[in-house]
XYZ file of C-alpha atoms in Angstrom:
534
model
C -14.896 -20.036 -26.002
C -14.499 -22.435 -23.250
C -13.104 -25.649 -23.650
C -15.733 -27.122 -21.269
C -19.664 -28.312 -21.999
C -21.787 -30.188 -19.773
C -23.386 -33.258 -20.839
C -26.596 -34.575 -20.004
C -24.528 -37.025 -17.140
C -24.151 -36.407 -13.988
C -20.559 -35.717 -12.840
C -18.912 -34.950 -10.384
C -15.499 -33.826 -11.959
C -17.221 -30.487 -13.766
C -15.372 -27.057 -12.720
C -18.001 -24.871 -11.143
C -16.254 -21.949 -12.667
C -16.397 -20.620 -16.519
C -18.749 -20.703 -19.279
C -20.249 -23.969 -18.351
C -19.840 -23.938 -14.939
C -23.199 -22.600 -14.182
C -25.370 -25.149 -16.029
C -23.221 -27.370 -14.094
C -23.794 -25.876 -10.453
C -27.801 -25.520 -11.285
C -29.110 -29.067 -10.801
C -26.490 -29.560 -7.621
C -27.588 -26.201 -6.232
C -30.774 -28.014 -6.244
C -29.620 -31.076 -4.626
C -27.977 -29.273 -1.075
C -31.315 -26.944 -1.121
C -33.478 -30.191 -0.864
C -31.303 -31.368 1.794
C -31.028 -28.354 3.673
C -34.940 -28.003 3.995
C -34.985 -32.312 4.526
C -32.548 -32.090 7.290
C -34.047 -28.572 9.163
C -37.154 -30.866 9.000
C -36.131 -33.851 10.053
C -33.952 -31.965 13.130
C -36.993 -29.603 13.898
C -35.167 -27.600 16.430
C -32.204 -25.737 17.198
C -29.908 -28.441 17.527
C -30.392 -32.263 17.093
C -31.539 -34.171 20.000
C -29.525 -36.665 22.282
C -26.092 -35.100 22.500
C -22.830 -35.583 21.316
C -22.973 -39.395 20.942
C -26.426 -39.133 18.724
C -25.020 -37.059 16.338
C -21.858 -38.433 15.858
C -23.317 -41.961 15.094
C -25.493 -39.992 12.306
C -22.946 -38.417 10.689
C -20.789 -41.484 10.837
C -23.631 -43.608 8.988
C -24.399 -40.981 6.835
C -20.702 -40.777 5.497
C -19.907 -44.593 5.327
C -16.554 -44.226 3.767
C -14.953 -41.421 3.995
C -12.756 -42.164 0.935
C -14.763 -45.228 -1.445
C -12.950 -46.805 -3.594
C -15.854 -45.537 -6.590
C -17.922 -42.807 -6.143
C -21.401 -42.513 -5.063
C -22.321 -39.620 -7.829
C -22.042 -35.677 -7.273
C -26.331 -35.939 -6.423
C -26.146 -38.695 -3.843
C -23.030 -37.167 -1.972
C -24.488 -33.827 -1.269
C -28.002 -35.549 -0.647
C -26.386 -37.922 1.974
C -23.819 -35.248 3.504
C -25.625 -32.191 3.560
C -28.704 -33.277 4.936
C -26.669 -34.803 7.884
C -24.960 -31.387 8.022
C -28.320 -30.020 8.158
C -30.047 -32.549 10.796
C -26.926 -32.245 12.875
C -26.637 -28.593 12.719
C -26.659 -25.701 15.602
C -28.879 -23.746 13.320
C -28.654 -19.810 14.680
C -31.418 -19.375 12.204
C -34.024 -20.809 14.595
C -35.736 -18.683 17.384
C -34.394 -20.857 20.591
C -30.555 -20.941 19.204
C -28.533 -18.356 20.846
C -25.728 -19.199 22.725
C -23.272 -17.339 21.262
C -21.990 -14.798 18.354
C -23.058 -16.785 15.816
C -25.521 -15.305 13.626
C -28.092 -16.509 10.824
C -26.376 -15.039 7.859
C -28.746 -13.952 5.066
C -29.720 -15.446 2.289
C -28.274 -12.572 0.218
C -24.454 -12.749 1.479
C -25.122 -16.913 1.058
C -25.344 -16.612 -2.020
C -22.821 -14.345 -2.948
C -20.829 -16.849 -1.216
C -21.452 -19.295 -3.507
C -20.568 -17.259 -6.345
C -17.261 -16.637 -4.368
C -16.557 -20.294 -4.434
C -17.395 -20.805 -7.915
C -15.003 -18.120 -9.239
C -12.499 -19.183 -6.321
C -9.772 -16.394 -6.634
C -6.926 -16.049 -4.402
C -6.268 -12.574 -3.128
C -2.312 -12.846 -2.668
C -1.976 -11.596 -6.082
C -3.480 -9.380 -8.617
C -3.337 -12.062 -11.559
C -5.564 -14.302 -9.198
C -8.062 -11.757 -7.981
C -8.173 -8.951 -10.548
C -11.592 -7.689 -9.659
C -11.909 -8.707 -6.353
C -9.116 -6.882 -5.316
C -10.648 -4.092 -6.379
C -13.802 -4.919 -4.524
C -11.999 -5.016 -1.812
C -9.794 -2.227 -1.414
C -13.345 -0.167 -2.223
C -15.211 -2.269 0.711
C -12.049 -1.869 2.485
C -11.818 2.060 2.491
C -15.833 2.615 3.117
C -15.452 0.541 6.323
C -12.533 2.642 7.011
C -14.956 6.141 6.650
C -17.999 4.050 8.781
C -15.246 3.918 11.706
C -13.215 6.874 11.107
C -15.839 9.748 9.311
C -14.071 12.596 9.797
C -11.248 11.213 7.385
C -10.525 12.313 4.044
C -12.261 10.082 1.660
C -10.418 6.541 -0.064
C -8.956 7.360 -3.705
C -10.937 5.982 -6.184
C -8.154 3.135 -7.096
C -5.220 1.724 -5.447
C -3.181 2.573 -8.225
C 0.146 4.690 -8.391
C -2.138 7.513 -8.453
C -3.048 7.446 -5.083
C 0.098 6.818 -3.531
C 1.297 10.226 -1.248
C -2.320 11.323 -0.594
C -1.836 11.710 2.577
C -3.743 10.091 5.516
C -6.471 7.279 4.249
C -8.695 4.959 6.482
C -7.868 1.503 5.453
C -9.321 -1.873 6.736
C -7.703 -5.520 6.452
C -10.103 -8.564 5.745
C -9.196 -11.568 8.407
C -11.124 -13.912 9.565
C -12.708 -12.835 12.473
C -12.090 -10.764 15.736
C -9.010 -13.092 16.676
C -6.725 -12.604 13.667
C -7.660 -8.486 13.959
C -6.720 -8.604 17.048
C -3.206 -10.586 16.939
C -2.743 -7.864 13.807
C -3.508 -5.007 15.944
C -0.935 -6.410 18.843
C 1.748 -7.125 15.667
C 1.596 -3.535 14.030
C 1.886 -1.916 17.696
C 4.994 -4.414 18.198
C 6.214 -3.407 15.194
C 5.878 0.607 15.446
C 7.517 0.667 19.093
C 10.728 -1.064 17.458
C 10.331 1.411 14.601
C 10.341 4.254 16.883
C 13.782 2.885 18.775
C 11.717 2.374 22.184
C 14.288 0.095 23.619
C 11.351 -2.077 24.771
C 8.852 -4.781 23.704
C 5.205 -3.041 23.965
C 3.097 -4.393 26.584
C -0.428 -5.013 26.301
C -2.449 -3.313 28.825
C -6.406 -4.634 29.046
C -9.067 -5.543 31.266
C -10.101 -8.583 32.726
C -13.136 -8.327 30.203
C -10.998 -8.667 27.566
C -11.340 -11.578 24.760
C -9.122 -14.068 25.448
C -7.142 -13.694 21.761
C -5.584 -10.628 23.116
C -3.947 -13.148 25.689
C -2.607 -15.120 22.997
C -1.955 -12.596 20.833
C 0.959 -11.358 23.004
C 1.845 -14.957 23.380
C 2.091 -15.824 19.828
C 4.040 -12.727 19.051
C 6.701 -13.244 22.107
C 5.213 -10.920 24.456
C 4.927 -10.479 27.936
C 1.367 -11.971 29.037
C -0.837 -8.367 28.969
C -0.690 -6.540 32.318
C -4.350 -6.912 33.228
C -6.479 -4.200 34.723
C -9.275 -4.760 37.060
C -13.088 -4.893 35.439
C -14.905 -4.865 38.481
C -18.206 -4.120 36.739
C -17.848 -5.984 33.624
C -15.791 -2.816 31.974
C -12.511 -1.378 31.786
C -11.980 0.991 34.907
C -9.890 4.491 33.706
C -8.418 5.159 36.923
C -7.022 1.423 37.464
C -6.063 1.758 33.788
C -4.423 5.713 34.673
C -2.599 3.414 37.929
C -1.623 0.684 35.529
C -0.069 2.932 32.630
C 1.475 5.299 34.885
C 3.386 1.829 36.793
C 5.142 1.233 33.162
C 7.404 4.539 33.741
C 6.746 5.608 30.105
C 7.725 1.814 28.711
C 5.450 1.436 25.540
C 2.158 0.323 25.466
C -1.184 -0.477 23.762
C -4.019 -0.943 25.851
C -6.826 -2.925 24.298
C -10.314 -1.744 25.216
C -13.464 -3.741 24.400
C -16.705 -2.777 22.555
C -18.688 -6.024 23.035
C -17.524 -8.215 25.731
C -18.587 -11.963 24.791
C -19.597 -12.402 28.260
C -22.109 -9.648 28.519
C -22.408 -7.593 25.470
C -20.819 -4.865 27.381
C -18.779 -1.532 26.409
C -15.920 0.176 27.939
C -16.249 3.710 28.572
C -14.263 4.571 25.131
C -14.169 8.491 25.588
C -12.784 8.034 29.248
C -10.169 5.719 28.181
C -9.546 7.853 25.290
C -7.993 10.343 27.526
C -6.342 8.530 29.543
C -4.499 6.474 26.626
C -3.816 9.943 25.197
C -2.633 11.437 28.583
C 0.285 8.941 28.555
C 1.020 8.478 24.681
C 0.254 4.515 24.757
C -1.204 2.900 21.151
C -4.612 2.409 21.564
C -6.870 -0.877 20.220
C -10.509 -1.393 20.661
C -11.572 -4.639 19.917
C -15.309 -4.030 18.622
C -15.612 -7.372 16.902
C -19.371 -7.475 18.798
C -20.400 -4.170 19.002
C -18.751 -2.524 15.918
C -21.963 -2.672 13.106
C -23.600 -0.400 15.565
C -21.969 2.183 13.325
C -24.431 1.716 10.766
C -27.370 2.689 12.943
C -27.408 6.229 13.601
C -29.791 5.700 16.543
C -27.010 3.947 18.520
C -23.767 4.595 16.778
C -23.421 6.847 19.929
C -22.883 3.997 22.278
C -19.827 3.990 20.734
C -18.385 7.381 20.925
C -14.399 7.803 21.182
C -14.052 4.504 19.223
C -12.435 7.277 16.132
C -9.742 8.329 18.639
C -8.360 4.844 18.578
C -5.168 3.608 16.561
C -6.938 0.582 15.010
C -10.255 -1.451 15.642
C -11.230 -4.865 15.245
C -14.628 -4.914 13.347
C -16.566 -8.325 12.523
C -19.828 -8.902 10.031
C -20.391 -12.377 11.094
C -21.902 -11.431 14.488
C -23.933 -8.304 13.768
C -23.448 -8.169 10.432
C -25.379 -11.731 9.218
C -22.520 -12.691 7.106
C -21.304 -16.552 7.213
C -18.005 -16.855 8.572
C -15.723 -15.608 7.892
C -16.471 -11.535 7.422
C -13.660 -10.092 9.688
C -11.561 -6.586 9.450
C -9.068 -4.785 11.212
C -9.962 -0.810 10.690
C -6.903 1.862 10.947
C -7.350 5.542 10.347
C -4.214 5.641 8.148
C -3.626 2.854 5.570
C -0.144 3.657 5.994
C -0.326 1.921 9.482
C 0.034 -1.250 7.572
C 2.786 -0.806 5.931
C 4.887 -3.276 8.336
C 2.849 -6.119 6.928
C 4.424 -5.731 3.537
C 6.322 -8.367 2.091
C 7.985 -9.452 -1.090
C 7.786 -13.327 -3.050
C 8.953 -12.441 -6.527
C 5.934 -15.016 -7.963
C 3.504 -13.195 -6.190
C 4.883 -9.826 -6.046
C 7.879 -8.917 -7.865
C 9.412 -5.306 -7.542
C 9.140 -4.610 -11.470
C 5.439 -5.858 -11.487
C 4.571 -3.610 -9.254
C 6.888 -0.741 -10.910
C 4.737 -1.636 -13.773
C 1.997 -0.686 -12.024
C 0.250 -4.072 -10.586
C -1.499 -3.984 -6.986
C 0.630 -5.257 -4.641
C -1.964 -7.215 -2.358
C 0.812 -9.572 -0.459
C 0.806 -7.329 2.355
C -2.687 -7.204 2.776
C -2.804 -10.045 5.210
C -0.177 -12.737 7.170
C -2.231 -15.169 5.343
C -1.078 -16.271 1.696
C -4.119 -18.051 0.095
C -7.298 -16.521 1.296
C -10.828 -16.390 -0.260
C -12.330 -13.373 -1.452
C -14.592 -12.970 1.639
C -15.431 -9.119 0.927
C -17.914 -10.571 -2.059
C -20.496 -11.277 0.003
C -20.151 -8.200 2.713
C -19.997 -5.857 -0.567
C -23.357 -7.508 -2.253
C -24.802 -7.198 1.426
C -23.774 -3.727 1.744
C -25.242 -2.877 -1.411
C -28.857 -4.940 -1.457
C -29.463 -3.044 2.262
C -27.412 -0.259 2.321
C -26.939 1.115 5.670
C -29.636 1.965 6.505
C -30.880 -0.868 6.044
C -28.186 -2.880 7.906
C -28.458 -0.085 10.697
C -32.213 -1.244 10.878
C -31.419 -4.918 11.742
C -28.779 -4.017 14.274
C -31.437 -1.436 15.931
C -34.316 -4.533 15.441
C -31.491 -7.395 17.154
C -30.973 -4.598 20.264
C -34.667 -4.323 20.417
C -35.064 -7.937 20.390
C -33.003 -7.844 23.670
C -34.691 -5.430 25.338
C -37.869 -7.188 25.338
C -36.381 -10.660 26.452
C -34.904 -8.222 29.542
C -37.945 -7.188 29.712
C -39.863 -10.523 30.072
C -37.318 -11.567 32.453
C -37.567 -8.817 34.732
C -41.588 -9.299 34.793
C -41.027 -13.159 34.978
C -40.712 -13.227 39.230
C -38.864 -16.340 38.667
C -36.041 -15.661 36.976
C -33.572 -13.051 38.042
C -31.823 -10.938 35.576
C -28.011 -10.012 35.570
C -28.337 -6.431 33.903
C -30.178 -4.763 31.132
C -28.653 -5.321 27.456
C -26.056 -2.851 26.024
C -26.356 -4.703 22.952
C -27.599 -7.910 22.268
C -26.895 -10.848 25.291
C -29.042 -10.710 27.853
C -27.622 -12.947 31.756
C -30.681 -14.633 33.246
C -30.710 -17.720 35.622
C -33.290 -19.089 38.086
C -34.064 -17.078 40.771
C -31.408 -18.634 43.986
C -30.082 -21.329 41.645
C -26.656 -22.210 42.587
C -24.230 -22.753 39.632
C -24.891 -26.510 39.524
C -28.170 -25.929 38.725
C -27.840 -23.882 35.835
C -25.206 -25.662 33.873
C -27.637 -28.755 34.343
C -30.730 -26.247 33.133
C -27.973 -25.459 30.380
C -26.600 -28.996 29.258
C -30.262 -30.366 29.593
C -31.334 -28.275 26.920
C -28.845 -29.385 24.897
C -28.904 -32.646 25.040
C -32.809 -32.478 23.808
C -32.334 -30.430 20.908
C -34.969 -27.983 22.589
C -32.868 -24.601 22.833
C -29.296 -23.365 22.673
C -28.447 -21.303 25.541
C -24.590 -20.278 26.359
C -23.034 -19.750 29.690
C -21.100 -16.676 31.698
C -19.328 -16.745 35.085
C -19.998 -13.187 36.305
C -20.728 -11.367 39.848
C -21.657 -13.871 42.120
C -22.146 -16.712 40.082
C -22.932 -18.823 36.604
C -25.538 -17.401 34.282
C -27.517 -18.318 30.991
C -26.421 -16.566 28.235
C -29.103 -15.745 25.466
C -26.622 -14.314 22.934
C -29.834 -12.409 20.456
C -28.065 -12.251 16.561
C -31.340 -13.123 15.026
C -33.859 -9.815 14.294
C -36.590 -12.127 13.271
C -37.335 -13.670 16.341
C -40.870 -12.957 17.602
C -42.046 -12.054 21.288
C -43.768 -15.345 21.362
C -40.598 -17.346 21.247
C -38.781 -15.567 24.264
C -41.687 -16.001 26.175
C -41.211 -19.777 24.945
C -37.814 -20.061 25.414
C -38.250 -19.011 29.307
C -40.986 -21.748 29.910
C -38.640 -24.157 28.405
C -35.964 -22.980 31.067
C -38.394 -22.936 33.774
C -39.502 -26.558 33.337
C -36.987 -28.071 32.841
C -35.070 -26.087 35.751
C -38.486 -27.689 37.981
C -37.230 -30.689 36.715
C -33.829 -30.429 37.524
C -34.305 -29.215 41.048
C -36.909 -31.913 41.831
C -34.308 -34.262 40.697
C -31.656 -32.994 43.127
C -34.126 -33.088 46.007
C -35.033 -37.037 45.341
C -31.529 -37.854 44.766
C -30.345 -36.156 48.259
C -33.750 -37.435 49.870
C -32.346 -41.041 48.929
C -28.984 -40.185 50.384
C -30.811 -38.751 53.640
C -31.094 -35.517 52.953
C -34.665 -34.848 52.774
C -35.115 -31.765 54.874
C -32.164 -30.303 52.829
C -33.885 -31.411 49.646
C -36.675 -29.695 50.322
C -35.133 -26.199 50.882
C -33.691 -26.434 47.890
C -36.817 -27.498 45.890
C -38.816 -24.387 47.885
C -35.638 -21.899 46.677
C -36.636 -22.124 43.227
C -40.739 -22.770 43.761
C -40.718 -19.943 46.387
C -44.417 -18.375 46.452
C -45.373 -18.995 42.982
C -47.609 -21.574 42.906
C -45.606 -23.216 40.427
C -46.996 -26.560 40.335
C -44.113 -28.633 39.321
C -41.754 -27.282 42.062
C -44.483 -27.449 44.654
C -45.305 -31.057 43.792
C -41.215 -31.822 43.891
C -41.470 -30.274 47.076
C -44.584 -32.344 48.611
C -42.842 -35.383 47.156
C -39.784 -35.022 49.198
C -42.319 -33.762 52.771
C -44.409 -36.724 52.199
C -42.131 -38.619 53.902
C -42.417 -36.199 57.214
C -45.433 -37.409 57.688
């Protein structure tokens, strides 16, 4: 029997966790769901309205004193804190916010999450975590089969039992693409000086490539990666054959990317397959984007080759609508990690795990973590994948018809169609200047949340599409919402440079983005700056 009731006063100081820690979580559950809807209400947009400096002097008020010398009451903190979380929040939930890889996670994994927080066990050692270890060395090797099918399936346990059963997919939780990626650099570090190579590993990857990769090889004492030309947004296999073939057999892992944040694009994984085979290099595909397409069977083929690789990074916070953090690094042979073990006799002492206690220390670089897999297993099992597979297929989809609108728009011009999800748009002959201002001005009124890319010739919008829900209606919506306030923008420019004397100027510019439409806005901009011709 717990030591623990809850009276009928509100406190602060209960545990959330045990017997009692439920009837104690209830009524404050409450509380932060009342502010959440208050404070979506009260921001009623994507984003709050007025910038940086508006928000910050909300949450400032709402906080007062960060550390009060008495307490306000558990109630009246999460009322007052939440709610400016909530009025201040990017929310990727609504239609117009989609800037980047930041999905609406679903309500389902949410609340797992809490139940995650309320249990709170560590997963550096068994006696912390004894069935969410469990949980997640099952979650752990099904990921493992969804990247690497034609594997033999995970033993039932990670007991003794299992050990010498030959070749297993395994999968380590992180917490995102980054940390999968810095692993995947570490374990090919690691197996060069295990094979007596003579020579650090060099990264080999393409300018497309996430930046972490970069600092990967930094953090690990590497030489910066020799980068390979992406002339069309994707790795190239014969600059990557040129490239290998220049490191005279020195070791290697080249990187490839399934998702580039820019563009949503793929490299050609099959192609680079055989060249990475061709000269024996370690092979990493970072598919921290486009990995959940594995659960659709429809478009798991835009992903073909990615089972030749040596590991892959593989996130659930993007396509996956888990909150953050739902990373994993994916290997075809759990024995791949073995260079992450590591021994702390109060975690994991030799004749503990004689005895026959999981050893989970080497499961991560990271000591303390949370037990993250709770939510992707409930998620996993309330959809199932075909059900996940459905919202990836309904999030491409969602893409293609905001491509779609684009292309019919005649003024907008659009950068490619979607591989995946993001779809590059701008202003039809806007110059760069123009479309950061389209991009900061939406910002700044709470009205949309669009990201950014410098590709080809110039500076896009990025609408980065993580949320399945969103509804024809609102793309068409969100492109009026560029369009004016672009007309806005652009009639702005011409006034200012009228001012300076540079109306004839001004007015090319204003009749670049109005062209033959018969936009009103940009025509009137236009006659406002000619008027003076006359």
């Amino acid at each position: 029997m717990s030591a623990f009731a809850v009276d009928d006063s509100e406190d602060a100081g209960w545990p959330a966790g045990g017997a009692a820690g439920p009837a104690a979580l209830r009524p404050l559950l409450e509380t932060v769901l009342d502010a959440l809807a208050s404070g979506a209400a009260e921001r009623g947009g994507p984003l709050p309205a007025g910038g940086p400096a508006a928000v910050a002097a909300d949450v400032r008020t709402a906080v007062g004193a960060v550390l009060p010398e008495r307490g306000a009451g558990a109630h009246e903190a999460l009322d007052a804190l939440v709610g400016a979380m909530a009025r201040g929040a990017a929310d990727p939930a609504e239609p117009l916010c989609a800037a980047h890889l930041h999905c609406p996670p679903l309500a389902v994994a949410a609340a797992a999450d809490v139940a995650a927080s309320a249990l709170n066990p560590s997963m550096d050692s068994w006696d912390q975590a004894p069935a969410a270890s469990e949980l997640e060395g099952l979650v752990c090797g099904e990921l493992g089969r969804l990247v690497y099918p034609a594997r033999r399936p995970v033993p039932p346990s990670r007991s003794a039992e299992g050990a010498g059963a030959g070749p297993v997919p395994d999968a380590l939780v992180t917490t995102g693409g980054t940390e999968a990626n810095q692993l995947a650099v570490l374990l090919a570090r690691e197996c060069a000086r295990q094979a007596g190579a003579g020579r650090a590993v060099r990264v080999v990857c393409g300018a497309n490539a996430h930046h972490s990769v970069h600092r990967a090889a930094w953090l690990l004492g590497l030489e910066p990666p020799l980068v390979v030309p992406a002339p069309r947004g994707v790795l190239h296999p014969v600059a990557l054959e040129e490239a290998l073939a220049g490191l005279a057999g020195a070791p290697a892992l080249v990187v490839a990317t399934a998702g580039t944040t820019d563009a949503g694009d793929v490299d050609p994984l099959p192609e680079i397959g055989a060249v990475v085979a061709r000269h024996g290099a370690r092979w990493h595909v970072d598919a921290a984007y486009g990995g959940p397409l594995l659960f659709s069977e429809r478009l798991r083929g835009r992903l073909a080759g990615v089972e030749r690789a040596h590991s892959v990074t593989f996130d659930l916070h993007k396509l996956g609508w888990q909150p953050v953090a739902a990373g994993f690094l994916v290997v075809p042979d759990g024995a791949a990690l073995r260079p992450l073990d590591h021994r702390a006799d109060y975690l994991n002492a030799d004749d503990d795990t004689e005895a026959g206690l999981p050893d989970l220390l080497g499961r991560s670089l990271r000591t303390t973590r949370r037990p993250d897999v709770l939510k992707v297993a409930v998620t996993l099992r309330a959809l199932g994948r075909s059900g996940v597979g459905e919202l990836v297929e309904r999030t491409c989809e969602v893409a293609g018809r905001m491509a779609d609108l684009v292309a019919a728009h005649g003024r907008f011009e659009l950068f490619a169609r979607p591989m995946l999800s993001t779809v590059l748009f701008r202003p039809a002959r806007a110059g760069d200047a123009v479309v950061a201002a389209v991009r900061r001005r939406l910002l700044e009124r709470g009205l949309a949340v669009l990201g950014r890319a410098s590709l080809g010739d110039g500076l896009w919008l990025k609408a980065t599409l993580l949320n399945p829900w969103v509804r024809e209606a609102e793309l068409a919506a969100l492109l009026k919402l560029v369009e004016e306030v672009a007309d806005e923008v652009v009639a702005e420019r011409a006034a200012a440079e009228k001012v300076a004397g540079g109306a004839a100027h001004g007015a090319a510019v204003c009749g670049a983005f109005a062209g033959d439409t018969g936009d009103a806005a940009a025509e009137e901009a236009v006659a406002v700056v000619e008027g003076t011709r006359a």
